[in-house]
């Protein structure tokens, strides 16, 4: 009889220990204890659910804005809306007042004097800081403006500009090889990776073609017709010359991965998602649909069915 009682007690202890470990490693919000130590590996839908702790951006209804009801556009991107852009396993698309110093092979703030820094060019990386978001704005090129251009959705194949709402610069793909390719591979052009940065004035490489299905939450890809490449990440981190991130946990928490424009990247490193802003779904409706979508997705996988994510 005692043996029968010991089995469920042992099971409860094991289950409790697993729960405590999972709660520590995967907190229920981005500002919980342990922060986002592993959260960069979660899906965009999961990250949206966790953003409620850091005041997510307001969401508006497509029908309310346009007066039209079109389910084929329920996940369409809207110009003029502040959004955050997320790449699973890499983090959020991020830029700041740092620039690459070619001479010293390190990032320096632009207010520091260095002959090799360009005054109007800022770095772009993928990172996942705790409890913060990076605002971007999807803009139409001036030549494509129309009376309804500020509210009409962005469709598959449209060309857009991506503006940093803080730096007031534009995401740009350069003609030269990516930073880490120049640093470690001597600028080998055969890798097909171009440097990506933010420039104060949009140039030839600042125009992007969006490829996605606005009827599904399958994410989107940004193709640069000037450089013939897709916005992506090489998933490589920058060298820590001075050992400031010598601590393994600190290195992971402050991980900054290279953003590039790659000629033929895999879908996993180039399919982007919105986490903050732009969604037409709010509150309980959003949570219910995410839950229902998870159940449907599990059933589809068991039946080996894939979603219609055309526009790659």
Tab-separated table of C-alpha atoms in Angstrom, residues 22-293:
chain	number	residue	atom	x	y	z
A	22	UNK	CA	10.275	25.615	-17.443
A	23	UNK	CA	8.852	28.681	-15.664
A	24	UNK	CA	12.377	29.949	-15.060
A	25	UNK	CA	13.680	29.256	-18.567
A	26	UNK	CA	10.511	30.314	-20.425
A	27	UNK	CA	8.841	33.123	-18.452
A	28	UNK	CA	5.190	33.896	-19.139
A	29	UNK	CA	6.045	37.464	-20.120
A	30	UNK	CA	9.047	39.279	-21.508
A	31	UNK	CA	9.622	41.150	-18.264
A	32	UNK	CA	9.459	38.105	-15.970
A	33	UNK	CA	12.454	36.867	-14.048
A	34	UNK	CA	15.080	35.475	-16.475
A	35	UNK	CA	13.864	37.894	-19.116
A	36	UNK	CA	13.924	36.707	-22.711
A	37	UNK	CA	16.816	34.313	-22.277
A	38	UNK	CA	15.358	31.876	-24.825
A	39	UNK	CA	12.364	33.771	-26.175
A	40	UNK	CA	13.962	34.521	-29.552
A	41	UNK	CA	13.227	30.907	-30.486
A	42	UNK	CA	9.462	31.270	-29.986
A	43	UNK	CA	6.989	31.897	-32.796
A	44	UNK	CA	5.655	35.335	-33.660
A	45	UNK	CA	2.207	34.372	-32.338
A	46	UNK	CA	3.708	33.462	-28.962
A	47	UNK	CA	5.674	36.714	-28.818
A	48	UNK	CA	2.516	38.727	-29.532
A	49	UNK	CA	0.818	37.122	-26.548
A	50	UNK	CA	3.747	38.088	-24.295
A	51	UNK	CA	3.956	41.728	-25.379
A	52	UNK	CA	1.041	42.775	-23.147
A	53	UNK	CA	3.537	43.338	-20.332
A	54	UNK	CA	5.408	46.094	-22.193
A	55	UNK	CA	2.531	48.251	-23.469
A	56	UNK	CA	2.064	46.956	-27.021
A	57	UNK	CA	1.250	49.413	-29.759
A	58	UNK	CA	-2.388	50.206	-30.415
A	59	UNK	CA	-4.125	48.062	-33.000
A	60	UNK	CA	-6.811	49.284	-35.377
A	61	UNK	CA	-9.339	47.590	-37.595
A	62	UNK	CA	-8.896	47.408	-41.381
A	63	UNK	CA	-12.651	47.693	-41.930
A	64	UNK	CA	-12.830	50.660	-39.570
A	65	UNK	CA	-10.109	52.464	-41.530
A	66	UNK	CA	-11.241	51.698	-45.075
A	67	UNK	CA	-14.947	50.936	-44.763
A	68	UNK	CA	-14.297	47.651	-46.613
A	69	UNK	CA	-14.589	44.105	-45.374
A	70	UNK	CA	-12.131	41.781	-47.098
A	71	UNK	CA	-11.021	38.605	-45.364
A	72	UNK	CA	-8.337	38.030	-48.007
A	73	UNK	CA	-6.533	41.073	-46.597
A	74	UNK	CA	-6.930	40.382	-42.877
A	75	UNK	CA	-3.151	40.079	-42.399
A	76	UNK	CA	-2.169	42.725	-44.939
A	77	UNK	CA	0.507	45.237	-43.959
A	78	UNK	CA	-0.594	48.850	-43.796
A	79	UNK	CA	1.613	51.814	-44.700
A	80	UNK	CA	2.073	54.492	-42.083
A	81	UNK	CA	1.665	52.030	-39.197
A	82	UNK	CA	4.373	51.651	-36.553
A	83	UNK	CA	5.396	48.003	-36.259
A	84	UNK	CA	8.113	45.797	-34.837
A	85	UNK	CA	9.690	43.192	-37.137
A	86	UNK	CA	10.612	39.770	-35.791
A	87	UNK	CA	12.705	36.927	-37.193
A	88	UNK	CA	12.319	33.695	-35.162
A	89	UNK	CA	15.655	32.394	-33.783
A	90	UNK	CA	17.305	35.784	-34.430
A	91	UNK	CA	15.190	38.407	-32.656
A	92	UNK	CA	13.868	41.806	-33.679
A	93	UNK	CA	15.160	43.959	-36.516
A	94	UNK	CA	17.082	46.711	-34.722
A	95	UNK	CA	19.102	49.813	-35.499
A	96	UNK	CA	20.760	52.423	-33.298
A	97	UNK	CA	23.312	55.256	-33.315
A	98	UNK	CA	26.251	52.907	-33.820
A	99	UNK	CA	28.203	52.411	-37.028
A	100	UNK	CA	30.879	49.975	-38.137
A	101	UNK	CA	34.439	51.242	-37.888
A	102	UNK	CA	36.289	49.392	-40.630
A	103	UNK	CA	39.706	50.362	-39.310
A	104	UNK	CA	39.206	48.979	-35.785
A	105	UNK	CA	36.635	46.281	-36.684
A	106	UNK	CA	34.190	47.380	-34.013
A	107	UNK	CA	30.948	49.313	-33.643
A	108	UNK	CA	31.300	52.874	-32.354
A	109	UNK	CA	28.633	55.418	-31.423
A	110	UNK	CA	28.445	58.040	-34.139
A	111	UNK	CA	29.122	60.866	-31.711
A	112	UNK	CA	32.668	59.522	-31.298
A	113	UNK	CA	35.143	60.957	-33.790
A	114	UNK	CA	36.517	58.419	-36.232
A	115	UNK	CA	37.629	59.030	-39.794
A	116	UNK	CA	36.164	55.753	-41.029
A	117	UNK	CA	32.589	56.367	-39.807
A	118	UNK	CA	29.961	57.600	-42.223
A	119	UNK	CA	27.989	60.445	-40.714
A	120	UNK	CA	24.575	59.375	-42.021
A	121	UNK	CA	24.764	55.572	-41.820
A	122	UNK	CA	23.680	53.481	-38.839
A	123	UNK	CA	24.023	49.768	-38.200
A	124	UNK	CA	21.244	47.173	-38.464
A	125	UNK	CA	21.277	43.952	-36.425
A	126	UNK	CA	18.863	41.393	-35.015
A	127	UNK	CA	18.620	41.489	-31.222
A	128	UNK	CA	16.094	40.813	-28.482
A	129	UNK	CA	16.514	43.224	-25.548
A	130	UNK	CA	14.359	42.613	-22.492
A	131	UNK	CA	11.085	44.506	-22.388
A	132	UNK	CA	11.833	46.790	-25.351
A	133	UNK	CA	10.699	47.125	-28.944
A	134	UNK	CA	12.094	48.819	-32.054
A	135	UNK	CA	9.570	50.887	-34.054
A	136	UNK	CA	9.623	50.737	-37.861
A	137	UNK	CA	7.226	52.359	-40.306
A	138	UNK	CA	6.203	50.862	-43.640
A	139	UNK	CA	6.066	53.619	-46.249
A	140	UNK	CA	5.125	53.737	-49.878
A	141	UNK	CA	7.577	55.437	-52.257
A	142	UNK	CA	6.548	58.993	-53.046
A	143	UNK	CA	5.855	58.037	-56.680
A	144	UNK	CA	3.193	55.531	-55.604
A	145	UNK	CA	1.156	57.826	-53.366
A	146	UNK	CA	-2.567	58.126	-54.062
A	147	UNK	CA	-5.466	59.811	-52.222
A	148	UNK	CA	-6.065	56.547	-50.357
A	149	UNK	CA	-2.419	55.495	-50.320
A	150	UNK	CA	-1.944	55.995	-46.604
A	151	UNK	CA	-4.636	53.452	-45.664
A	152	UNK	CA	-4.852	51.041	-48.587
A	153	UNK	CA	-3.088	47.772	-47.692
A	154	UNK	CA	0.259	46.738	-49.081
A	155	UNK	CA	-0.245	43.894	-51.575
A	156	UNK	CA	2.043	41.129	-52.762
A	157	UNK	CA	4.633	42.579	-55.132
A	158	UNK	CA	4.278	46.194	-53.942
A	159	UNK	CA	7.410	48.232	-53.380
A	160	UNK	CA	7.919	49.906	-50.022
A	161	UNK	CA	10.399	51.846	-47.912
A	162	UNK	CA	11.101	50.735	-44.343
A	163	UNK	CA	11.754	53.728	-42.105
A	164	UNK	CA	13.281	53.666	-38.632
A	165	UNK	CA	10.804	55.674	-36.542
A	166	UNK	CA	13.501	56.670	-34.034
A	167	UNK	CA	16.467	57.475	-36.283
A	168	UNK	CA	14.258	58.732	-39.129
A	169	UNK	CA	16.384	56.818	-41.638
A	170	UNK	CA	15.656	54.141	-44.224
A	171	UNK	CA	16.661	50.492	-44.353
A	172	UNK	CA	19.167	50.108	-47.195
A	173	UNK	CA	21.061	47.255	-48.824
A	174	UNK	CA	24.560	48.288	-49.874
A	175	UNK	CA	26.459	47.130	-52.952
A	176	UNK	CA	29.394	45.974	-50.807
A	177	UNK	CA	29.661	42.600	-49.016
A	178	UNK	CA	28.320	42.207	-45.492
A	179	UNK	CA	30.371	43.404	-42.518
A	180	UNK	CA	31.432	39.967	-41.292
A	181	UNK	CA	32.250	38.814	-44.826
A	182	UNK	CA	34.575	41.797	-45.192
A	183	UNK	CA	36.083	41.093	-41.776
A	184	UNK	CA	36.651	37.341	-42.040
A	185	UNK	CA	36.375	36.458	-45.731
A	186	UNK	CA	38.134	39.406	-47.311
A	187	UNK	CA	34.902	40.674	-48.845
A	188	UNK	CA	34.303	37.529	-50.889
A	189	UNK	CA	31.513	38.506	-53.323
A	190	UNK	CA	30.531	34.883	-54.001
A	191	UNK	CA	28.724	34.600	-50.641
A	192	UNK	CA	25.882	36.731	-52.015
A	193	UNK	CA	25.534	38.638	-48.737
A	194	UNK	CA	25.279	42.449	-48.809
A	195	UNK	CA	25.645	44.892	-45.951
A	196	UNK	CA	22.387	46.303	-44.570
A	197	UNK	CA	22.222	49.629	-42.751
A	198	UNK	CA	19.971	52.625	-42.128
A	199	UNK	CA	20.614	55.808	-44.117
A	200	UNK	CA	19.248	59.277	-43.497
A	201	UNK	CA	18.363	59.692	-47.177
A	202	UNK	CA	16.924	56.739	-49.144
A	203	UNK	CA	19.167	55.569	-51.978
A	204	UNK	CA	19.069	52.998	-54.757
A	205	UNK	CA	19.160	50.113	-52.300
A	206	UNK	CA	16.364	51.441	-50.057
A	207	UNK	CA	13.442	50.164	-52.120
A	208	UNK	CA	12.062	46.754	-51.132
A	209	UNK	CA	9.520	44.472	-52.810
A	210	UNK	CA	7.244	42.670	-50.385
A	211	UNK	CA	6.418	39.014	-50.996
A	212	UNK	CA	3.660	37.433	-48.917
A	213	UNK	CA	0.074	36.213	-48.733
A	214	UNK	CA	-2.041	38.900	-46.980
A	215	UNK	CA	-4.772	36.348	-46.240
A	216	UNK	CA	-2.582	34.261	-43.913
A	217	UNK	CA	-0.341	34.876	-40.924
A	218	UNK	CA	2.637	33.311	-42.710
A	219	UNK	CA	4.958	36.309	-42.435
A	220	UNK	CA	6.576	38.112	-45.335
A	221	UNK	CA	9.883	38.454	-47.155
A	222	UNK	CA	11.537	41.676	-48.331
A	223	UNK	CA	13.320	41.500	-51.690
A	224	UNK	CA	15.720	44.224	-52.780
A	225	UNK	CA	15.519	44.529	-56.600
A	226	UNK	CA	18.595	46.774	-56.782
A	227	UNK	CA	20.856	44.183	-55.096
A	228	UNK	CA	18.858	41.041	-56.056
A	229	UNK	CA	18.718	39.813	-52.462
A	230	UNK	CA	16.389	39.244	-49.514
A	231	UNK	CA	16.572	40.856	-46.085
A	232	UNK	CA	17.774	38.071	-43.778
A	233	UNK	CA	20.195	37.175	-41.023
A	234	UNK	CA	23.427	35.227	-41.341
A	235	UNK	CA	22.849	34.159	-37.688
A	236	UNK	CA	26.466	35.153	-37.007
A	237	UNK	CA	27.348	37.304	-34.015
A	238	UNK	CA	29.954	40.028	-34.036
A	239	UNK	CA	33.358	39.454	-32.384
A	240	UNK	CA	33.774	40.446	-28.747
A	241	UNK	CA	37.378	41.640	-28.893
A	242	UNK	CA	37.606	42.994	-25.346
A	243	UNK	CA	35.796	40.101	-23.665
A	244	UNK	CA	33.023	42.289	-22.281
A	245	UNK	CA	30.537	39.464	-22.923
A	246	UNK	CA	32.824	36.703	-21.723
A	247	UNK	CA	30.056	35.458	-19.462
A	248	UNK	CA	27.942	32.931	-21.387
A	249	UNK	CA	24.578	34.086	-20.034
A	250	UNK	CA	25.424	37.767	-20.600
A	251	UNK	CA	26.515	36.951	-24.139
A	252	UNK	CA	23.197	35.236	-24.881
A	253	UNK	CA	21.088	37.964	-23.287
A	254	UNK	CA	22.888	40.668	-25.279
A	255	UNK	CA	23.308	38.672	-28.471
A	256	UNK	CA	23.460	40.771	-31.648
A	257	UNK	CA	23.222	38.838	-34.907
A	258	UNK	CA	24.238	40.161	-38.295
A	259	UNK	CA	21.505	41.454	-40.604
A	260	UNK	CA	22.285	41.007	-44.279
A	261	UNK	CA	20.674	41.047	-47.683
A	262	UNK	CA	21.275	37.555	-49.071
A	263	UNK	CA	20.887	36.392	-52.667
A	264	UNK	CA	19.219	33.039	-52.004
A	265	UNK	CA	18.546	32.686	-48.267
A	266	UNK	CA	16.588	29.872	-46.706
A	267	UNK	CA	13.055	30.661	-45.671
A	268	UNK	CA	13.918	30.184	-41.983
A	269	UNK	CA	16.378	33.116	-41.980
A	270	UNK	CA	14.413	35.503	-44.211
A	271	UNK	CA	10.718	35.134	-43.351
A	272	UNK	CA	9.786	38.057	-41.126
A	273	UNK	CA	6.768	38.612	-38.881
A	274	UNK	CA	5.090	41.559	-37.203
A	275	UNK	CA	4.713	41.393	-33.424
A	276	UNK	CA	3.640	44.924	-32.449
A	277	UNK	CA	1.205	47.017	-34.432
A	278	UNK	CA	-0.716	46.446	-37.673
A	279	UNK	CA	-2.846	43.543	-36.429
A	280	UNK	CA	-6.593	43.900	-36.971
A	281	UNK	CA	-7.288	41.436	-34.157
A	282	UNK	CA	-7.418	42.539	-30.533
A	283	UNK	CA	-7.961	41.274	-27.004
A	284	UNK	CA	-9.911	38.088	-26.358
A	285	UNK	CA	-10.651	37.640	-30.059
A	286	UNK	CA	-6.933	37.595	-30.825
A	287	UNK	CA	-6.181	35.092	-28.062
A	288	UNK	CA	-9.043	32.844	-29.140
A	289	UNK	CA	-7.969	32.823	-32.762
A	290	UNK	CA	-4.328	32.169	-31.845
A	291	UNK	CA	-5.463	29.243	-29.695
A	292	UNK	CA	-7.713	27.913	-32.450
A	293	UNK	CA	-4.960	28.372	-35.037
